[in-house]
PDB file of C-alpha atoms in Angstrom:
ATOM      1  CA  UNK A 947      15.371  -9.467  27.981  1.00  0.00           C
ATOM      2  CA  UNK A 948      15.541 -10.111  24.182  1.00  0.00           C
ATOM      3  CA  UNK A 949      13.216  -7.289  22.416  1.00  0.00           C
ATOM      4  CA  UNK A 950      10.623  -9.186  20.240  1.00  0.00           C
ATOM      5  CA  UNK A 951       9.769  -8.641  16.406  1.00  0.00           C
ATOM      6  CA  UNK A 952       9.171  -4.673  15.333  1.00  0.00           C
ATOM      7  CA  UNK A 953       5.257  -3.848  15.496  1.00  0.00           C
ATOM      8  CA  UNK A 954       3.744  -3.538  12.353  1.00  0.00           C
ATOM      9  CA  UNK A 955       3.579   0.578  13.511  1.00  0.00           C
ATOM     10  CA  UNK A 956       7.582   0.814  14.237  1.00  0.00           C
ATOM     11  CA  UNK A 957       7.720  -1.219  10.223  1.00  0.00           C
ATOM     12  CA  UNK A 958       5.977   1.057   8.542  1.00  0.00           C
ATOM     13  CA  UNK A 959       7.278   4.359  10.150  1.00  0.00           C
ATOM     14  CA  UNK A 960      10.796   3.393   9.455  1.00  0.00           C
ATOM     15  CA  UNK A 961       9.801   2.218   5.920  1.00  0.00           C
ATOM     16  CA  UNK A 962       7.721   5.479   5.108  1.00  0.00           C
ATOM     17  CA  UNK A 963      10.973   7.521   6.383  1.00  0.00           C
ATOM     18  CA  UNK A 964      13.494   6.229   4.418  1.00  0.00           C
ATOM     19  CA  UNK A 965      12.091   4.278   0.947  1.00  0.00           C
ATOM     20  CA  UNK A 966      10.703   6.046  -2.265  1.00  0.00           C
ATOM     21  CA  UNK A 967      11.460   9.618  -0.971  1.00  0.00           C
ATOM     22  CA  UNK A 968      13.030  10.782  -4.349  1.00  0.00           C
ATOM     23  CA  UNK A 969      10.862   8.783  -6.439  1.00  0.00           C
ATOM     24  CA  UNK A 970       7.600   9.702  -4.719  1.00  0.00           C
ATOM     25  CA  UNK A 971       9.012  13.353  -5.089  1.00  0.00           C
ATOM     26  CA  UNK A 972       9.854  13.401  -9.026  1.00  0.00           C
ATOM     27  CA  UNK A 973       5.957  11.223  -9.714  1.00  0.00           C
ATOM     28  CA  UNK A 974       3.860  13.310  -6.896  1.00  0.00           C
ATOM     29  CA  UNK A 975       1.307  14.792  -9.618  1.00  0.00           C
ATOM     30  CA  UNK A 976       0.676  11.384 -11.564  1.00  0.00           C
ATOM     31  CA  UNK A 977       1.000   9.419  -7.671  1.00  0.00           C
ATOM     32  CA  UNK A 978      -1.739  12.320  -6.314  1.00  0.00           C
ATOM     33  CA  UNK A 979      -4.192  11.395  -8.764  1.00  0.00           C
ATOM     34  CA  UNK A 980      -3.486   7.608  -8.375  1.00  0.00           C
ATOM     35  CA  UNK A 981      -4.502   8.359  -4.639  1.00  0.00           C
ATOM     36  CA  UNK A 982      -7.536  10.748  -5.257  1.00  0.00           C
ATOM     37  CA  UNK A 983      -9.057   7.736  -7.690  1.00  0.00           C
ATOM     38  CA  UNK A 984      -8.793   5.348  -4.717  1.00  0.00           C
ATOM     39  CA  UNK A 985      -9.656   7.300  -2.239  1.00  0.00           C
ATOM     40  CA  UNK A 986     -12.925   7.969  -4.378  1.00  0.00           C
ATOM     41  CA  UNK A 987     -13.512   4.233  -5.040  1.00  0.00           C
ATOM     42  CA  UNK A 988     -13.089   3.072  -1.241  1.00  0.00           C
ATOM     43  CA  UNK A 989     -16.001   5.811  -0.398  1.00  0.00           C
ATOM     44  CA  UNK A 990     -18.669   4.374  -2.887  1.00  0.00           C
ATOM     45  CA  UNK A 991     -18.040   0.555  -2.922  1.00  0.00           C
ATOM     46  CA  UNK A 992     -19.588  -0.858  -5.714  1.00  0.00           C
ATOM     47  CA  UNK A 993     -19.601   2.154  -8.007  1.00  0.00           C
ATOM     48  CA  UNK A 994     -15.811   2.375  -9.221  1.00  0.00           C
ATOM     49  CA  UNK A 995     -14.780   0.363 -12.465  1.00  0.00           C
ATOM     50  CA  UNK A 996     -11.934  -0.547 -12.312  1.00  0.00           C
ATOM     51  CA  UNK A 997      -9.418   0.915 -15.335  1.00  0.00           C
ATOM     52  CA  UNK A 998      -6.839  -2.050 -15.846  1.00  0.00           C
ATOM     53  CA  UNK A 999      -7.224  -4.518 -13.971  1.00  0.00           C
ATOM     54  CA  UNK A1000     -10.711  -6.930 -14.561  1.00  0.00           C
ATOM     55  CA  UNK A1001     -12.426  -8.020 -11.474  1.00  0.00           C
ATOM     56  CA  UNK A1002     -10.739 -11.049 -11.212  1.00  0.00           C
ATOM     57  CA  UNK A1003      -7.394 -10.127 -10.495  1.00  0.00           C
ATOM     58  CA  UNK A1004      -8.765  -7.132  -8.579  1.00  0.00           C
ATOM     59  CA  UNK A1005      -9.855 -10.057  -6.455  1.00  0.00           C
ATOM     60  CA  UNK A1006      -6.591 -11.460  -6.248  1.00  0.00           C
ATOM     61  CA  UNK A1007      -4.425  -8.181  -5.894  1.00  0.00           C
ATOM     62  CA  UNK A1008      -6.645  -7.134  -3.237  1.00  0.00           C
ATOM     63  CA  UNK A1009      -6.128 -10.520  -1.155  1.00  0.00           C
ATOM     64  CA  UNK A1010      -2.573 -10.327  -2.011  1.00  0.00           C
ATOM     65  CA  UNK A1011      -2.676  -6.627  -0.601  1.00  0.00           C
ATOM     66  CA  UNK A1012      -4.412  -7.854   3.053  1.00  0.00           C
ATOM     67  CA  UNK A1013      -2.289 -10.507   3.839  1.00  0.00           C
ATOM     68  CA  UNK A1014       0.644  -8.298   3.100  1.00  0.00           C
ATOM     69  CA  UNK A1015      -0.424  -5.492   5.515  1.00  0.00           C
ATOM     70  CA  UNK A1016      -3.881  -7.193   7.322  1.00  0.00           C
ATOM     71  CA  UNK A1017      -5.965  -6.102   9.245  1.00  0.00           C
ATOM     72  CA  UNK A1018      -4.736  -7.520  12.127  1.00  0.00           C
ATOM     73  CA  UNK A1019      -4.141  -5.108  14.714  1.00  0.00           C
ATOM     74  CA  UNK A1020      -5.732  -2.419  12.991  1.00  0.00           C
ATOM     75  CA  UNK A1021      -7.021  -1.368   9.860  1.00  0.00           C
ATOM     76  CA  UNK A1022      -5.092  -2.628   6.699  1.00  0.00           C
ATOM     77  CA  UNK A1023      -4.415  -2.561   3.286  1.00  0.00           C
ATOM     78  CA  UNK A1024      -7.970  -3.945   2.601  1.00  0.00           C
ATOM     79  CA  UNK A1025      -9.610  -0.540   4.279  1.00  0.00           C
ATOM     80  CA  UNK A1026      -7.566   1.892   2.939  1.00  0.00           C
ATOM     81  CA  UNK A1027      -8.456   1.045  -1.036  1.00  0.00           C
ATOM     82  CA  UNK A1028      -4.864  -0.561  -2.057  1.00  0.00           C
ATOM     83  CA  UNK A1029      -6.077  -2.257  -4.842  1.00  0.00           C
ATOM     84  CA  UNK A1030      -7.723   0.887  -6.267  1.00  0.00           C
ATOM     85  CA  UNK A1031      -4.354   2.634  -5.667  1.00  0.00           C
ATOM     86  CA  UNK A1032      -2.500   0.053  -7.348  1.00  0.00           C
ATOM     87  CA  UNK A1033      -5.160  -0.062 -10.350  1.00  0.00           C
ATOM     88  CA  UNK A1034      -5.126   3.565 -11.008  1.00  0.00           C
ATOM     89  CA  UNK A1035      -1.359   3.339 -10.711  1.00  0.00           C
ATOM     90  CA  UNK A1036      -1.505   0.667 -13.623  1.00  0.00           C
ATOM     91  CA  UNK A1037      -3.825   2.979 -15.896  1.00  0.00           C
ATOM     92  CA  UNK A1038      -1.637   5.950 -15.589  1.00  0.00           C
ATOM     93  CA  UNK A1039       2.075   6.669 -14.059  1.00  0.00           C
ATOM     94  CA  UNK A1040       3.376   2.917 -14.388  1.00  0.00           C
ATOM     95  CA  UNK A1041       1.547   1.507 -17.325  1.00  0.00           C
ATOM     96  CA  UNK A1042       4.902  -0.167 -18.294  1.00  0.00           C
ATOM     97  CA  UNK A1043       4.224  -2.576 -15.282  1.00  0.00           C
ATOM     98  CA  UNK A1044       1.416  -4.135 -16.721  1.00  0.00           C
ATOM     99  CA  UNK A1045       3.031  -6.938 -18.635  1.00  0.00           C
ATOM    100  CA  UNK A1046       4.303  -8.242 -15.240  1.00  0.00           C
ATOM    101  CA  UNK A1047       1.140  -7.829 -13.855  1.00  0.00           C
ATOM    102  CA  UNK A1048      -0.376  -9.796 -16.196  1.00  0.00           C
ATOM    103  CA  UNK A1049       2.433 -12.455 -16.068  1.00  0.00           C
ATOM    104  CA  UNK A1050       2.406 -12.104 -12.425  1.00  0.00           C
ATOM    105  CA  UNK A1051      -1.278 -13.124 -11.707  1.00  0.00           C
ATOM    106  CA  UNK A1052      -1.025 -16.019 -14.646  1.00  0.00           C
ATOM    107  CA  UNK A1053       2.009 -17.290 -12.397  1.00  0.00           C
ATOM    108  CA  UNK A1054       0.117 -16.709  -9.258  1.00  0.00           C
ATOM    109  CA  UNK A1055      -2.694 -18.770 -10.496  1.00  0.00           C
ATOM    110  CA  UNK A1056      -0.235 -21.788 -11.157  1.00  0.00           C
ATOM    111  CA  UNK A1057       1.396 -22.051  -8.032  1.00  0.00           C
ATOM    112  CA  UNK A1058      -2.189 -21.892  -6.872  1.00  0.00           C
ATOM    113  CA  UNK A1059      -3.247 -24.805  -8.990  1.00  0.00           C
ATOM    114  CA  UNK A1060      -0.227 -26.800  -8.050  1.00  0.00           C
ATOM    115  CA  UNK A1061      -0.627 -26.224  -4.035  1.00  0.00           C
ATOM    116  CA  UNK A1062      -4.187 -26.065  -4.144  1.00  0.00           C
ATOM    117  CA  UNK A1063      -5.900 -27.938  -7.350  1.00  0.00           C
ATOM    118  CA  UNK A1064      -9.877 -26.856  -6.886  1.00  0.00           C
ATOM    119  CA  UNK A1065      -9.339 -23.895  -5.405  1.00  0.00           C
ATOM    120  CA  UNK A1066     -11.447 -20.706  -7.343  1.00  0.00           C
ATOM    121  CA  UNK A1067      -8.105 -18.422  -6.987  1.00  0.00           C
ATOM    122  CA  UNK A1068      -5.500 -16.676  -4.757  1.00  0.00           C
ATOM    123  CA  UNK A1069      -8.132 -14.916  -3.383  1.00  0.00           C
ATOM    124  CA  UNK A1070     -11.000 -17.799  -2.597  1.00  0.00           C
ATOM    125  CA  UNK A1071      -7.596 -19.389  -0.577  1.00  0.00           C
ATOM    126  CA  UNK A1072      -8.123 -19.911   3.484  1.00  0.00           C
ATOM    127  CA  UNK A1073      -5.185 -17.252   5.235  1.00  0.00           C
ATOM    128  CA  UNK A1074      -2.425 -19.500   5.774  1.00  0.00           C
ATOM    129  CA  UNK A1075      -2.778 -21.240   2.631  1.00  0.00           C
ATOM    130  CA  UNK A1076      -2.327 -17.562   0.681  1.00  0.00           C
ATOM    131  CA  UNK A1077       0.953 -17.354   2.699  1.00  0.00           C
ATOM    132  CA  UNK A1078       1.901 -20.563   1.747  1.00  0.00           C
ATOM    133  CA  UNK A1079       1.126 -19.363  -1.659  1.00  0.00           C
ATOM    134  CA  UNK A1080       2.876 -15.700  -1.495  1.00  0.00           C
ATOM    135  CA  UNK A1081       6.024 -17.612   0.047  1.00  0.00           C
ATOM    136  CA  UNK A1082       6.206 -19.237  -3.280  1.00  0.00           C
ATOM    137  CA  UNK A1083       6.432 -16.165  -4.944  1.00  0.00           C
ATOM    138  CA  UNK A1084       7.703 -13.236  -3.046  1.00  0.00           C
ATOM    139  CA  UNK A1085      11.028 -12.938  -4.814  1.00  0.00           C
ATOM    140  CA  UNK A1086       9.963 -12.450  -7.937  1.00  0.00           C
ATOM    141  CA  UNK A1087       9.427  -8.671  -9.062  1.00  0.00           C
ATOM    142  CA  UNK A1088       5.437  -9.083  -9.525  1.00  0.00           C
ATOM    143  CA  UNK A1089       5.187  -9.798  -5.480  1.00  0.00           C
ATOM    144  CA  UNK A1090       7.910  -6.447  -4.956  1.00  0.00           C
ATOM    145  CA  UNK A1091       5.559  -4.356  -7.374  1.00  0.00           C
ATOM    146  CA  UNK A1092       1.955  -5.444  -5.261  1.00  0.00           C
ATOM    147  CA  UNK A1093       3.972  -4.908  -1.921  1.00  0.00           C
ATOM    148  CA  UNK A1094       5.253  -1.321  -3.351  1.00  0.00           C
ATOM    149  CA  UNK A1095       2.006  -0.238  -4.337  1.00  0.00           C
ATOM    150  CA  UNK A1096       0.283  -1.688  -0.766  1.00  0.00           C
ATOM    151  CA  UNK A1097       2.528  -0.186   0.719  1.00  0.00           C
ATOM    152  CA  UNK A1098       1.798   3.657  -1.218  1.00  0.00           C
ATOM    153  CA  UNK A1099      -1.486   3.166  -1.256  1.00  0.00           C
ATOM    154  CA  UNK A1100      -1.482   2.626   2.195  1.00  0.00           C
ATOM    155  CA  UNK A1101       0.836   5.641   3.194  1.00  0.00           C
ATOM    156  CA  UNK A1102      -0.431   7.948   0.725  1.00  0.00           C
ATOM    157  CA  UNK A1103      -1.738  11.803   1.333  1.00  0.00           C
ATOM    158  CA  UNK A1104      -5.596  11.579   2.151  1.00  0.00           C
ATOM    159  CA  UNK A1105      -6.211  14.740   0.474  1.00  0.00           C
ATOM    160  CA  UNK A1106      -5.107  12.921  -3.003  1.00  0.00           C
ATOM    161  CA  UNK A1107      -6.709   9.509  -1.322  1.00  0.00           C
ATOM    162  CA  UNK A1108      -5.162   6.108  -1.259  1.00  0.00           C
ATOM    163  CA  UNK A1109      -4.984   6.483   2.547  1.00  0.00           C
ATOM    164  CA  UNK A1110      -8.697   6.257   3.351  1.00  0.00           C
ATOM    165  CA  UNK A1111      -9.601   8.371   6.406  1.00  0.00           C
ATOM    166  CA  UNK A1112      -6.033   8.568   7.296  1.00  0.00           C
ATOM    167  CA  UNK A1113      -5.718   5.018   8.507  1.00  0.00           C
ATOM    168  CA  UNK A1114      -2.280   4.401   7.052  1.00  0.00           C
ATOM    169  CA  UNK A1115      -1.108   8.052   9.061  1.00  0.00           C
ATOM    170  CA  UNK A1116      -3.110   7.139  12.301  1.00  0.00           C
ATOM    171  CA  UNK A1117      -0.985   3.443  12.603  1.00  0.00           C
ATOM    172  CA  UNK A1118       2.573   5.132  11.850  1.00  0.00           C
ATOM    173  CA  UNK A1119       1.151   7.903  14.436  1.00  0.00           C
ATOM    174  CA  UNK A1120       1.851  10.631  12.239  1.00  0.00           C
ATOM    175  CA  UNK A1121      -0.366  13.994  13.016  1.00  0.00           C
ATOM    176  CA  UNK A1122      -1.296  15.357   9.973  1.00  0.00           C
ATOM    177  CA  UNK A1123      -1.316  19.334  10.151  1.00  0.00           C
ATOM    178  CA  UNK A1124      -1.864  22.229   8.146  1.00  0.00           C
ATOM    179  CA  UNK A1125       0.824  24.256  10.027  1.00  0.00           C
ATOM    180  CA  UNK A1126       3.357  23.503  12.545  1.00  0.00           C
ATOM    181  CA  UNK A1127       4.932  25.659  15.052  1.00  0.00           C
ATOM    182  CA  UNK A1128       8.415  25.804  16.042  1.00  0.00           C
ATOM    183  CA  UNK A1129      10.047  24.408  17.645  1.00  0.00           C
ATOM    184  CA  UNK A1130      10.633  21.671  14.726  1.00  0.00           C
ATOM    185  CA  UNK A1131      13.519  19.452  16.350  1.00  0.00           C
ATOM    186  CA  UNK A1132      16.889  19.876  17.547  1.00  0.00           C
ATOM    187  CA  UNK A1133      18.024  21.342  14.196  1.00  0.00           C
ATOM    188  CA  UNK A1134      16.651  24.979  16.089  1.00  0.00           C
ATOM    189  CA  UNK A1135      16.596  24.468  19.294  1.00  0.00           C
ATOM    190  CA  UNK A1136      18.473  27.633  20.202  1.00  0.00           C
ATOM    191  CA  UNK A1137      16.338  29.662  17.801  1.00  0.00           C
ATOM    192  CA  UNK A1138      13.278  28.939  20.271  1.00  0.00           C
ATOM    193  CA  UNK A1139      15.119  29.789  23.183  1.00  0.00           C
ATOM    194  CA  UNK A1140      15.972  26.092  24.463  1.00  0.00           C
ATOM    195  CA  UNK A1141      18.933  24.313  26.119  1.00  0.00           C
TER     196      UNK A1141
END
């Protein structure tokens, strides 16, 4: 029997154990308060300005966050307050990213003129027609940056936000806890007495 595509779960728990480790390590104050700003804005909808991008391309980013990690088969990118992850992220610890942004949504907004003349924007676009659209676009580094910081704002600590009421932890299954008791793993195995 041939095994079928990885869950989205089994993705993002091998993605959160390997990628960004060092980086996330060295930017962890500036990252924390990236988190605790969206974490804040996802709780009172309505009430958070946003600090660089404008409401348009909030829009956008935001649609471009759900179809990379939908809701599908459980709560996505969309719930956990990406955008306001990503927006923060813009206004503070990688401000230098904002040119390509910028560039980034202006390019986005062409290929959605071209495969869609009429349509209001990316984010006004029916499901598979924003595929259609992100297809057109996902090698570029404006598509890798929005993924990145879906991705982060998805996985991040919920005490520093980003990962609204632990949604991102609950679909990797990770079991967030103050302490843990031994024994850890293998690594000390015969320290606890095992085989």
């Amino acid at each position: 029997m041939t095994p079928g595509p990885p869950s989205r779960r089994d993705f993002l728990g091998a993605l959160s154990a390997g990628v960004g480790g060092a980086w996330l390590a060295s930017s962890w104050p500036t990252v924390a308060a990236a988190g605790t700003y969206a974490a804040q804005a996802v709780a009172s909808p309505g009430t958070t300005r946003f600090r660089s991008l404008s409401p348009g391309q909030a829009l956008d980013i935001e649609a471009m966050a759900a179809r990379i990690l939908p809701s599908d088969d459980g709560p996505g990118a969309r719930e956990a307050g990406a955008v306001h992850f990503i927006d923060r992220a813009l206004a503070t610890f990688v401000q230098d990213q904002r040119p390509l942004v910028t560039a980034g949504l202006t390019a986005l907004a062409t290929v959605v003129a071209q495969r869609h003349p009429g349509a209001a924007g990316f984010a006004a676009l029916q499901p598979a027609d924003q595929d259609d659209v992100l297809r057109a676009v996902e090698a570029g580094d404006f598509f890798q940056f929005v993924r990145w910081g879906t991705l982060a704002g998805f996985l991040a600590n919920p005490s520093y936000g980003g990962n609204h009421d632990s949604i991102g932890w609950q679909s990797i299954g990770f079991e967030d806890r103050f302490v843990w008791q031994p024994p850890f793993g293998y690594y000390d195995r015969e320290d606890a007495g095992g085989p």
